[in-house]
XYZ file of C-alpha atoms in Angstrom:
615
model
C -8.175 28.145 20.090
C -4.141 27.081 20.288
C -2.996 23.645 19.078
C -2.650 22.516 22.383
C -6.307 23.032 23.204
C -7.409 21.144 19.926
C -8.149 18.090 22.204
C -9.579 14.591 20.317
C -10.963 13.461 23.464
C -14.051 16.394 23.666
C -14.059 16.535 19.802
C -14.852 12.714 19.500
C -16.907 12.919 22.167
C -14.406 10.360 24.574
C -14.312 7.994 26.514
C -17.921 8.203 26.473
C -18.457 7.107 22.731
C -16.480 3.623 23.583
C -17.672 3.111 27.483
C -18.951 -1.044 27.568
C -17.819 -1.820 23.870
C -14.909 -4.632 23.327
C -13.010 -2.461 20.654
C -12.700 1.304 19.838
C -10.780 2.275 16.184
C -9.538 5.622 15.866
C -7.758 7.076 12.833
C -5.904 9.998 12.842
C -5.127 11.860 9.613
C -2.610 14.693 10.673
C -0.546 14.018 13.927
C 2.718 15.588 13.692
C 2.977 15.589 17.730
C 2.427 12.231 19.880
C 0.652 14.634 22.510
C -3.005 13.970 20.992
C -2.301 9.763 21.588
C -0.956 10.465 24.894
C -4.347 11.908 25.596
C -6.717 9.245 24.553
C -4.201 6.802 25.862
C -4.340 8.201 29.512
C -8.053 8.464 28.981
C -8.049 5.055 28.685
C -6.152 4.146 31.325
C -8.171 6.135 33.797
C -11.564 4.410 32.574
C -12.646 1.363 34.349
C -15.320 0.712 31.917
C -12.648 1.098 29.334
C -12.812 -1.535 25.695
C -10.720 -4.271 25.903
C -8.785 -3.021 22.671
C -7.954 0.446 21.999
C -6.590 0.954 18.268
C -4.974 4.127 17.508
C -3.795 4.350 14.010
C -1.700 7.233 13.144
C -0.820 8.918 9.327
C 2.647 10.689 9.402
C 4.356 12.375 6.797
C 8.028 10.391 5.838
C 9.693 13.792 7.201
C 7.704 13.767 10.498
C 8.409 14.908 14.051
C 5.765 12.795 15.685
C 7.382 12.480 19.068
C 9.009 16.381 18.677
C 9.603 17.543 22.271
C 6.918 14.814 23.877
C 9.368 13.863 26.486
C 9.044 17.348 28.280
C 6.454 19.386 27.410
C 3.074 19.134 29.853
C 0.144 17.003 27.735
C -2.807 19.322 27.995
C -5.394 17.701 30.711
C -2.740 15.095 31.277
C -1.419 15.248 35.374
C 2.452 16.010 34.342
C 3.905 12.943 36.113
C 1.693 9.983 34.414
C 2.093 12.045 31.239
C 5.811 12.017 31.288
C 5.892 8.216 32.252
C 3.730 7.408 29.767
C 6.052 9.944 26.972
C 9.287 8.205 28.414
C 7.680 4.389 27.357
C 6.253 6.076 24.241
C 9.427 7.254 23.037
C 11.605 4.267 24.215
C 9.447 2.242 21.529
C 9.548 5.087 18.586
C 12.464 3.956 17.062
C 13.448 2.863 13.206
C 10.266 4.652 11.522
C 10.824 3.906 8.330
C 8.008 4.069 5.302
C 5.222 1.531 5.836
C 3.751 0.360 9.078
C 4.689 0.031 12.589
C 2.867 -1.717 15.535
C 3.902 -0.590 18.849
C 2.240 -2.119 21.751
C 1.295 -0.790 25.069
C -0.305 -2.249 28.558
C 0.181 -6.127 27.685
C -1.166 -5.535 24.100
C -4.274 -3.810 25.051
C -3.462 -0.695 23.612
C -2.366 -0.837 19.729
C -0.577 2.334 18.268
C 0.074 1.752 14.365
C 2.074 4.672 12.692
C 2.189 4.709 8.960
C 4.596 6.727 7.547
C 3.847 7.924 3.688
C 1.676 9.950 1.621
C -1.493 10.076 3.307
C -3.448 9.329 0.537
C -1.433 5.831 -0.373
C -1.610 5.135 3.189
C -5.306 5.000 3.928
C -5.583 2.606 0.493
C -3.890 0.559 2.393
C -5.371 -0.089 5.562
C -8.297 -2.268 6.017
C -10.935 -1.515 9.057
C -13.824 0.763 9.299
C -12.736 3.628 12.050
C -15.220 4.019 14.947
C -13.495 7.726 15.056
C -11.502 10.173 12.642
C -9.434 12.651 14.170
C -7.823 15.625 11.311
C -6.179 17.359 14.596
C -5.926 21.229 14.331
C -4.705 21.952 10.485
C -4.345 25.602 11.131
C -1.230 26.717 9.369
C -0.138 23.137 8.026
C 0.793 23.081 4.477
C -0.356 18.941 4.563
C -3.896 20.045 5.175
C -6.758 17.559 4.448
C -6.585 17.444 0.588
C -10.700 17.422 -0.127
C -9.903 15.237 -3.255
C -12.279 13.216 -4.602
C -10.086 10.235 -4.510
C -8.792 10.996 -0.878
C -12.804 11.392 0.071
C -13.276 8.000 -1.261
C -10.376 6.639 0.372
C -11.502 8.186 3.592
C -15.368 6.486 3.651
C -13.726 3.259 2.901
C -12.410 3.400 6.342
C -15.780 4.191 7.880
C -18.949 2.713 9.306
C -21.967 4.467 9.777
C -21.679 6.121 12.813
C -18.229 7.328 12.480
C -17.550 10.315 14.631
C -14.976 13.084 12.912
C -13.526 16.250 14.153
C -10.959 18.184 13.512
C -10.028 22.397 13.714
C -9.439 25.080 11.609
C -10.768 22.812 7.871
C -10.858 24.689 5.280
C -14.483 25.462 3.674
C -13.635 23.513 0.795
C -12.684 20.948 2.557
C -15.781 21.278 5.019
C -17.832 21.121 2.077
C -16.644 18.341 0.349
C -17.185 15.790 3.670
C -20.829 17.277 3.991
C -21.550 16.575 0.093
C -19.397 12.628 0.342
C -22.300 11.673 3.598
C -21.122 13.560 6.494
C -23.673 15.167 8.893
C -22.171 17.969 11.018
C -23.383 17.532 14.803
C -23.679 20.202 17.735
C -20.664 21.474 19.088
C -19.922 21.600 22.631
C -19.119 25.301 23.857
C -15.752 24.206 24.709
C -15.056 23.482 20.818
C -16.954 26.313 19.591
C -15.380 28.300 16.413
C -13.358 26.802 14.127
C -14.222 23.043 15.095
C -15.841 20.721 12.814
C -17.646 17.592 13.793
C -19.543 15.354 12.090
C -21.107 11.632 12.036
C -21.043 9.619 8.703
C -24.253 8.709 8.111
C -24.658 8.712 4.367
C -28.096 8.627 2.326
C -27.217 5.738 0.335
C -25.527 2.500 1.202
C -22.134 2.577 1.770
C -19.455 0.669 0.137
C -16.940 -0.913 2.092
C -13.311 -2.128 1.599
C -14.547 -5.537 3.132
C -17.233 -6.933 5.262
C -16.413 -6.184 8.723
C -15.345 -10.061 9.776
C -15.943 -9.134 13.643
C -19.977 -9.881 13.071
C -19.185 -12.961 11.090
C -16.940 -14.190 14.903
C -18.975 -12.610 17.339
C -20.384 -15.774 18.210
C -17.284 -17.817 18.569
C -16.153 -18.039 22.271
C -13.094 -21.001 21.735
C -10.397 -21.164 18.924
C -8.443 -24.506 18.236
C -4.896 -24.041 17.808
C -3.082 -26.985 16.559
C 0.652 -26.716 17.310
C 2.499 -25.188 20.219
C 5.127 -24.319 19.199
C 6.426 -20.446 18.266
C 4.193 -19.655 15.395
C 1.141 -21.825 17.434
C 2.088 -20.037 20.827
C 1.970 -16.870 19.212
C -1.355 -17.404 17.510
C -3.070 -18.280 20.543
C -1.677 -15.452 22.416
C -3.101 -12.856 20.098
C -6.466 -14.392 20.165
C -6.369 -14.691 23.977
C -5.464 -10.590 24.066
C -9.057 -10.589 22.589
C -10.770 -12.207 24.933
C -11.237 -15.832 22.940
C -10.740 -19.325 25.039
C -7.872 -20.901 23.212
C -7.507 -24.952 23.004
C -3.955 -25.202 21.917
C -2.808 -29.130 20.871
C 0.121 -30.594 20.340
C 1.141 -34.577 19.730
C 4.303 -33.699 22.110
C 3.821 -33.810 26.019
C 4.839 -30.353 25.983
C 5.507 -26.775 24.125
C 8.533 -26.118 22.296
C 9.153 -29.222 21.780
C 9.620 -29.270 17.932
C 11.851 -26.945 15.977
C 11.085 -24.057 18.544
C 13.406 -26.520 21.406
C 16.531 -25.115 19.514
C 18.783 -23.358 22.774
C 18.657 -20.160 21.062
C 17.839 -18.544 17.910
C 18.558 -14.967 16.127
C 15.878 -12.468 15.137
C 18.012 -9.738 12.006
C 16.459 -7.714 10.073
C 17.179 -8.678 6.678
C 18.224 -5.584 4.177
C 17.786 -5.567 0.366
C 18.639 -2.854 -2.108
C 15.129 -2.358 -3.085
C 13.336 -2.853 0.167
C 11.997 -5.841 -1.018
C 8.470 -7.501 1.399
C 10.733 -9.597 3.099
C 12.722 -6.944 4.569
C 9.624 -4.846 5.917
C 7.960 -8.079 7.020
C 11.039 -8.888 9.259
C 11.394 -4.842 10.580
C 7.725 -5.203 11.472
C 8.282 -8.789 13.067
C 11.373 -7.710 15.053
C 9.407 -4.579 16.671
C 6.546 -6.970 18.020
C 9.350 -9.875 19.160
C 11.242 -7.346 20.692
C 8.554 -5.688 22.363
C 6.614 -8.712 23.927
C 10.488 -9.734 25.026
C 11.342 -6.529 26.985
C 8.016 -6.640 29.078
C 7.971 -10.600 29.488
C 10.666 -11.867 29.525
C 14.434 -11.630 31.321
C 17.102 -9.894 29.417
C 20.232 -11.352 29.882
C 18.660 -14.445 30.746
C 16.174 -15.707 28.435
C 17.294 -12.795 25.414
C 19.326 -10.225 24.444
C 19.879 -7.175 22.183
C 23.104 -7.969 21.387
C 22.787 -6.554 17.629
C 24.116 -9.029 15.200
C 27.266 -8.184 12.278
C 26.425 -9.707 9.212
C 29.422 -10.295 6.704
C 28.032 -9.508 3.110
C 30.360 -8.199 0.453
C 27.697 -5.692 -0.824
C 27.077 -3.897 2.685
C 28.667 -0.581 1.668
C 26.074 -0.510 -1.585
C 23.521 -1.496 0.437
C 23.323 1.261 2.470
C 24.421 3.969 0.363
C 21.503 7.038 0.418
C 19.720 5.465 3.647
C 17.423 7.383 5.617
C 18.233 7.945 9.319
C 15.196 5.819 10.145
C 16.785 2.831 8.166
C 20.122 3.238 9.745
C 18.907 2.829 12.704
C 18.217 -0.892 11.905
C 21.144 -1.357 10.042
C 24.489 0.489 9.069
C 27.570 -0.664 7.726
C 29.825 -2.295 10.264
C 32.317 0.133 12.374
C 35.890 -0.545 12.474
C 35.801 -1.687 15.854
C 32.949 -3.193 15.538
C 34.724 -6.143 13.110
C 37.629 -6.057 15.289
C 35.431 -6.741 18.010
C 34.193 -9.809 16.400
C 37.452 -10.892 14.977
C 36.430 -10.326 11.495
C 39.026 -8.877 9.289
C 38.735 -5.039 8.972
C 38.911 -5.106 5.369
C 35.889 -7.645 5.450
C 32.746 -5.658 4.256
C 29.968 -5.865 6.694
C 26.808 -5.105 8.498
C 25.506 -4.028 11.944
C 21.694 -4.828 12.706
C 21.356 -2.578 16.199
C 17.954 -4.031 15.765
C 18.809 -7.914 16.362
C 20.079 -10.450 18.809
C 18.904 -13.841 20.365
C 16.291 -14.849 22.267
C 15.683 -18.835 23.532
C 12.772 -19.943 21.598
C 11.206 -22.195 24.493
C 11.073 -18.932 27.057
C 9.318 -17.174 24.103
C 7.002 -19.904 23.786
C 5.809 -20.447 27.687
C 5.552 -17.068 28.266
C 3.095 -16.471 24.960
C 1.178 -19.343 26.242
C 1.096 -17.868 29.736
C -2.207 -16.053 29.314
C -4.867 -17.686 31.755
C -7.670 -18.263 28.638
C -4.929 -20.569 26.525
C -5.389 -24.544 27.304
C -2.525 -26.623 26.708
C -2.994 -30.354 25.579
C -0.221 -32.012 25.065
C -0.442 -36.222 23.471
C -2.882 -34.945 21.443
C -1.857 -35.644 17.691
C -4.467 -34.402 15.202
C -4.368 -36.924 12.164
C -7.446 -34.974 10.193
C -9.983 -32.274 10.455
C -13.890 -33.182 9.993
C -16.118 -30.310 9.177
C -19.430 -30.508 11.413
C -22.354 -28.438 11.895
C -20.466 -26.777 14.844
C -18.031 -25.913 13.320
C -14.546 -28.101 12.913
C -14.134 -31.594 14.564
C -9.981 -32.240 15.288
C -9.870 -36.309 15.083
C -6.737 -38.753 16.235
C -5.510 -41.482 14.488
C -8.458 -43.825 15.171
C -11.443 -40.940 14.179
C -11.374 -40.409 18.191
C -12.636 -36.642 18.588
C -9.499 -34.865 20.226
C -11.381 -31.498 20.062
C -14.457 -29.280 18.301
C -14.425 -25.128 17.813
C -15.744 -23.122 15.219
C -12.806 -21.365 14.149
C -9.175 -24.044 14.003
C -5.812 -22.585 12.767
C -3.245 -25.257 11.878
C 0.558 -24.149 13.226
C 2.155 -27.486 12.674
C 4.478 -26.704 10.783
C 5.321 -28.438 7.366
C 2.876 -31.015 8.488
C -0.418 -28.365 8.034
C -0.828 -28.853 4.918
C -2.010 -32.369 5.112
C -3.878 -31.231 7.866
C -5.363 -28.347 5.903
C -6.043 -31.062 3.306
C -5.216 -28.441 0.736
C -2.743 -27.657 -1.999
C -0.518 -24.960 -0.356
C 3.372 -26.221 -1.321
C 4.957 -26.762 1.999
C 8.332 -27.883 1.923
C 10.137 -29.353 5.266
C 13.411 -28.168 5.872
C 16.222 -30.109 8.678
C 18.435 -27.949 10.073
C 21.473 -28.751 12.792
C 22.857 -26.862 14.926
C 26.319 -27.807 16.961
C 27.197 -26.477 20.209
C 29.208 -26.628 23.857
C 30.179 -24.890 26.734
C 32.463 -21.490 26.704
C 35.332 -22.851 28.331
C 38.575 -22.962 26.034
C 41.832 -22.208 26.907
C 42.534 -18.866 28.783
C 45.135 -17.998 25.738
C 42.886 -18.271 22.930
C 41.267 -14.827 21.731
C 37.631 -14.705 23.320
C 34.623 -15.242 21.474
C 32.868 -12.315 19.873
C 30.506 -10.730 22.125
C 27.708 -10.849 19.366
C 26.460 -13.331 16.816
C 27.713 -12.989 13.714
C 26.337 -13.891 10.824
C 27.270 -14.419 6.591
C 28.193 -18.127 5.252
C 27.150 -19.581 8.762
C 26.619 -18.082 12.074
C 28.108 -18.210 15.254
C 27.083 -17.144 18.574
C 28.810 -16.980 21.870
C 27.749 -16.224 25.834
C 24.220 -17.534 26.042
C 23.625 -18.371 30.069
C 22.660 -21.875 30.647
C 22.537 -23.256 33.908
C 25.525 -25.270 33.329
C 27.797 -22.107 32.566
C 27.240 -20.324 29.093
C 27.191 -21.774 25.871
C 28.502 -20.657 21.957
C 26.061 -21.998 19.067
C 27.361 -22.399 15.759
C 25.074 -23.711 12.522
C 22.492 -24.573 11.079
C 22.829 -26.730 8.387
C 19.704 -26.315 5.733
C 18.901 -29.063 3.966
C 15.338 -29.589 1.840
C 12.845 -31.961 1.932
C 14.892 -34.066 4.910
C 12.477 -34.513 7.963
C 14.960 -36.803 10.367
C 16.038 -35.087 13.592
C 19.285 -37.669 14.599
C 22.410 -36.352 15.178
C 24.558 -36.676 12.177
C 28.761 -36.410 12.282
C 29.045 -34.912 9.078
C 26.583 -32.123 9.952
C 28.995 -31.293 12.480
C 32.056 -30.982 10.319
C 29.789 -28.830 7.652
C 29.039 -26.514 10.576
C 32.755 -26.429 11.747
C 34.006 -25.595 8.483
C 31.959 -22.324 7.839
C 32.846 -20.936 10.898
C 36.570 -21.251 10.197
C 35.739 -20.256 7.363
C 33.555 -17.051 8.781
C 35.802 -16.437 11.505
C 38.950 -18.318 12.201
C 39.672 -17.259 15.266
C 36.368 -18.587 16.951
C 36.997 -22.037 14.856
C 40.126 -22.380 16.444
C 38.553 -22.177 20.200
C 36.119 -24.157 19.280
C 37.371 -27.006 17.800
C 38.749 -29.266 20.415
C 35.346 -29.819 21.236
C 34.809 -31.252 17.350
C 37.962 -33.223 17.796
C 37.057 -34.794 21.429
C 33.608 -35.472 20.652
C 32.157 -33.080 23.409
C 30.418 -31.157 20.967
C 26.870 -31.521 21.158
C 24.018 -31.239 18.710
C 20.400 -29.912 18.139
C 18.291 -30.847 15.131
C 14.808 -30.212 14.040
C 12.852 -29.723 11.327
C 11.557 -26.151 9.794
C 9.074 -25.232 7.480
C 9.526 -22.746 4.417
C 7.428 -22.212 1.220
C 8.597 -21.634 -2.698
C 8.818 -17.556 -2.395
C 10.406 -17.736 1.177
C 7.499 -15.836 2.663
C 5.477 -16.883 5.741
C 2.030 -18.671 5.113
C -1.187 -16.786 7.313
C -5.168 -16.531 6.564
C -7.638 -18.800 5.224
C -6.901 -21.904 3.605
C -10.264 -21.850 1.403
C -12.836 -19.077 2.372
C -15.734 -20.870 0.506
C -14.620 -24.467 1.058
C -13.365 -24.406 4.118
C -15.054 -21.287 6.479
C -13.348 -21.155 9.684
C -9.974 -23.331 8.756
C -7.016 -20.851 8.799
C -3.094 -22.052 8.742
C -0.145 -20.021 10.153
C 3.269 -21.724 8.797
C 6.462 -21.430 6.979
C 8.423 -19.270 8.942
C 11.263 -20.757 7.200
C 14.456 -20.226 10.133
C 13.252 -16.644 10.568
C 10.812 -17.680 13.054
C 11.665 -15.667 15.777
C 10.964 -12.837 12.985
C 7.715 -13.648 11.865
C 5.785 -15.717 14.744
C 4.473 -12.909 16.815
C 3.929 -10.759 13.137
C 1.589 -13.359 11.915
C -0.598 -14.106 15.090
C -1.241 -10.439 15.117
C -2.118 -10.230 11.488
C -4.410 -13.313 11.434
C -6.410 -12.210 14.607
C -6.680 -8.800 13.491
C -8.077 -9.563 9.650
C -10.800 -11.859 11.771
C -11.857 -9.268 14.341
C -11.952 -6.084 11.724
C -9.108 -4.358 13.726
C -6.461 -2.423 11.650
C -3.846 -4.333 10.074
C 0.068 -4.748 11.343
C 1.337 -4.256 7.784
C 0.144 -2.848 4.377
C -3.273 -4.621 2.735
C -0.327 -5.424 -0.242
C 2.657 -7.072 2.079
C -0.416 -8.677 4.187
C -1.979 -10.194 0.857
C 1.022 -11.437 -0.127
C 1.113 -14.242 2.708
C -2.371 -15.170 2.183
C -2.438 -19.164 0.879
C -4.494 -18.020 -1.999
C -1.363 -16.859 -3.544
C -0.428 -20.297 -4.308
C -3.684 -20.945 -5.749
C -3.552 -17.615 -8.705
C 0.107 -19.243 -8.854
C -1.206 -22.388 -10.303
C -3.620 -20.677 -12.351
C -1.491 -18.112 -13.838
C 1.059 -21.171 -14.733
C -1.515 -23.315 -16.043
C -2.879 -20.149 -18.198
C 0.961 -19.658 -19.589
C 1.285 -23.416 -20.389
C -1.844 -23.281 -22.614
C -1.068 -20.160 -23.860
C 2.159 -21.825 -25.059
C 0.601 -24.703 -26.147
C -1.890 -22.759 -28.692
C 1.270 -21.372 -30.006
C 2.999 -24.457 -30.883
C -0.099 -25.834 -32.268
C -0.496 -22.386 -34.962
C 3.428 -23.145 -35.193
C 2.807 -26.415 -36.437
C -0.082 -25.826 -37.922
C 1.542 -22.981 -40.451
């Protein structure tokens, strides 16, 4: 049987395995061609009794050629024009594969391709979901064949359920062997998979262990989810949980969305780059690719965003990217010649280029997430506390009036959840101002640069407004400050790093300073003591069904979409956006070992002094 012929969809016995179900997880351990997704996705397609949510998670090597010659070769029982469309909008979303996890997004979210790229056996240790179907592909010739290891065995069953359907051609006996002896039940072949297929169900003697209770069972029951907070991070939130079918309540104590720090005119999603990779960088690489891609299919470009790519003046750019991989560049290279030029930065000036980045008005992103027809918007409605009740979680005003009920709440508000959450998770507000005006300076001054730039400030020029386009230049940060009023001096700070950053844009830009015409936006963000985002439970035993989604810090363009996705998918047993390791380090429990592992050092310290004192 050729490779081409090595089909998952007969093998897994699909679509008819998923036909009436809400969900369908399939795994797939050696896909170094995208043609075997292109199949299951266009079987998909073409099924009108099709799951809501198709998952399709995908193990690549770091030196893959997943997409290889997609674009033109025929897909095997694929008609050649929809399989070409659909290999065109596959391949315009492959881009920047680095190591770790990427989400890429098809059909309004419905259908959920996650390539991880590393050593297959790290890989699966990382995911978290039990696999309704394994697909090995045809490992004929490949030098990557399954490893029948008793680790990778293990590693493999923790991403099962019983049930789970597996296939794959031309296993090794060894290999065959070792699934049979680790709970695997081979099952008839049809004719057309005869010879060297192997299929089998997972349907151990003993009880299996799991990663993790499957949290789907634990939901099942819960039809509505309180949101609390429309703005990004709450917007986003409730659009993930509407993709999956949940009635979303969303309220906010403004009259409308957006209307907090998320009003801002426009705001920058950039990768960020650190020598060591560091979670912060792969959090905002995964972030951008969801932001990017709910932007291109929702939203104008031009108009309400743009990929503009950003330059970023840092003096350590050239180390930075020394010994990149070609997958990494594409986010981010050191800045061309002309590129610094084109920005009026001095060539000498050491810089980056995020291709990957740009602006996009918050308030567009936000109406447009909330845009699905099972959200609710509320707006008056200001939660003061949450009650827990029999049914679940009571959201009262300031009076103990009941504003809302539903058994599962997530608190967006900002630096405010915290009270809300009635917990201990160190929330810290930060104010932030930006200044701007309208691009119309004097025809002799040099013109603005064409993209934001970025370094001790940030300035950005040509977003459309209806009153003629518009340059933004700030923000100030300043801690624990929660006033929104305009302030002069802001201003002047804001002013002064952009002459600083680039003098030529200063100079355009300052009669409006001087005259007074220079207007101002302030609000207030949220950020927490390790700069990472806040998403899951705020106390699983305490507290069952209160979850919080905050501190996006000013990167929340970045992280909003990132986090909704995360939090529905840990509570609906789907695979994860990011690593089990990057997504446990934004869990609020990390705040609470925090606390524990300082108050352990302090009485470890203590003891000390005490045998110090007492010798």
């Amino acid at each position: 049987m050729s490779s081409a012929n090595a089909s998952p969809l007969g093998a897994l016995a699909l679509p008819d395995a998923w036909r009436g179900l809400p969900l369908w997880r399939i795994l797939a351990l050696h896909c170094d061609r995208a043609a075997d997704f292109l199949r299951v996705w266009q079987a998909w397609r073409g099924d009108p009794d099709r799951p809501r949510a198709l998952h399709y998670v995908a193990l690549l090597r770091p030196d893959h050629q997943w997409l290889g010659s997609s674009h033109s070769e025929p897909v095997q029982g694929v008609p050649a024009e929809p399989a070409t469309m659909l290999a065109v909008e596959l391949g315009a979303r492959c881009w920047g594969l680095t190591r770790g996890f990427h989400r890429i997004e098809f059909d309004g979210g419905h259908v959920l391709l996650t390539l991880c790229v590393g050593e297959a056996d790290l890989v699966l240790r990382e995911q978290r979901f039990a696999a309704d179907s394994i697909w090995l592909g045809d490992l004929s010739g490949l030098q990557y064949a399954f490893d029948p290891s008793q680790d990778n065995i293990k590693a493999l069953t923790r991403c099962c359920r019983r049930g789970t359907r597996i296939a794959g051609f031309g296993l090794a006996p060894q290999a065959v062997a070792a699934l049979c002896k680790s709970g695997w039940s081979t099952v008839p072949k049809p004719a057309s998979c005869e010879g060297r297929a192997f299929m089998a169900t997972f349907d151990p003697a003993w009880t299996p262990r799991t990663r993790r209770a499957d949290p789907a069972d634990a939901i099942a029951a819960t039809t509505t989810v309180l949101v609390i907070g429309a703005g990004l991070t709450g917007a986003a939130v409730a659009a993930s949980f509407a993709r999956r079918g949940r009635e979303v309540l969303v309220l906010d104590q403004a009259n409308n969305p957006a209307a907090g720090a998320s009003s801002l005119p426009a705001g920058l999603f950039v990768p960020h780059v650190s020598a060591d990779d560091a979670p912060l960088s792969r959090l905002t690489r995964a972030g951008i690719r969801l932001t990017v891609q709910f932007a291109r299919d929702r939203l104008l470009h031009d108009a309400d965003w743009r990929m503009s790519g950003v330059l970023e003046v840092r003096t350590d750019a050239e180390r930075l990217m020394a010994e990149r991989s070609d997958a990494e560049r594409d986010w981010s290279d050191v800045a061309t010649r002309d590129c610094k030029i084109a920005a009026g930065v001095p060539v000498a000036q050491a810089a980056l280029w995020h291709r990957r980045a740009g602006w996009i008005k918050p308030r567009a992103l936000v109406h447009a997430l909330l845009a699905d027809r099972r959200i609710s918007f509320r707006g008056g409605a200001q939660v003061a506390r949450l009650v827990r009740t029999p049914g679940g979680w009571q959201a009262l005003d300031a009076i103990g009036q009941p504003l809302a009920q539903a058994p599962l709440v997530v608190i967006a508000a900002g630096h405010e959840s915290g009270l809300l959450a009635a917990s201990e998770i160190p929330l810290q507000p930060v104010r932030g101002q930006l200044s701007w005006g309208t691009s119309t300076g004097p025809w002799d001054q040099p013109p603005l640069p064409p993209f934001p730039v970025n370094g001790n400030g940030s300035f950005t020029a040509g977003i459309p407004q209806a009153g003629g386009p518009i340059w933004i230049a700030g923000a100030t940060f300043d801690r624990d400050q929660t006033t929104v009023e305009a302030r002069a001096a802001d201003h002047t700070r804001n002013l002064n790093r952009i002459g600083k950053l680039l003098p030529d844009a200063a100079r355009c830009v300052a009669p409006a300073f001087e005259s007074g015409e220079v207007r101002a936006w302030a609000g207030v963000r949220c950020t927490s003591p390790d700069r990472m985002p806040t998403v899951g439970p705020v106390d699983p035993e305490q507290s069952p069904g209160l979850h919080i989604a905050t501190a996006m810090g000013s990167r929340g363009l970045s992280f909003a979409l990132l986090c909704g996705e995360l939090l529905a998918a840990r509570l609906h047993g789907e695979p994860l956006p990011v690593p089990a390791r990057l997504a446990k380090a934004l869990d609020p429990v990390r705040f609470m070992r925090m606390r524990t592992a300082a108050t352990q050092e302090a009485a470890a310290r203590d003891r000390s002094q005490q045998q110090m004192n007492t010798t």
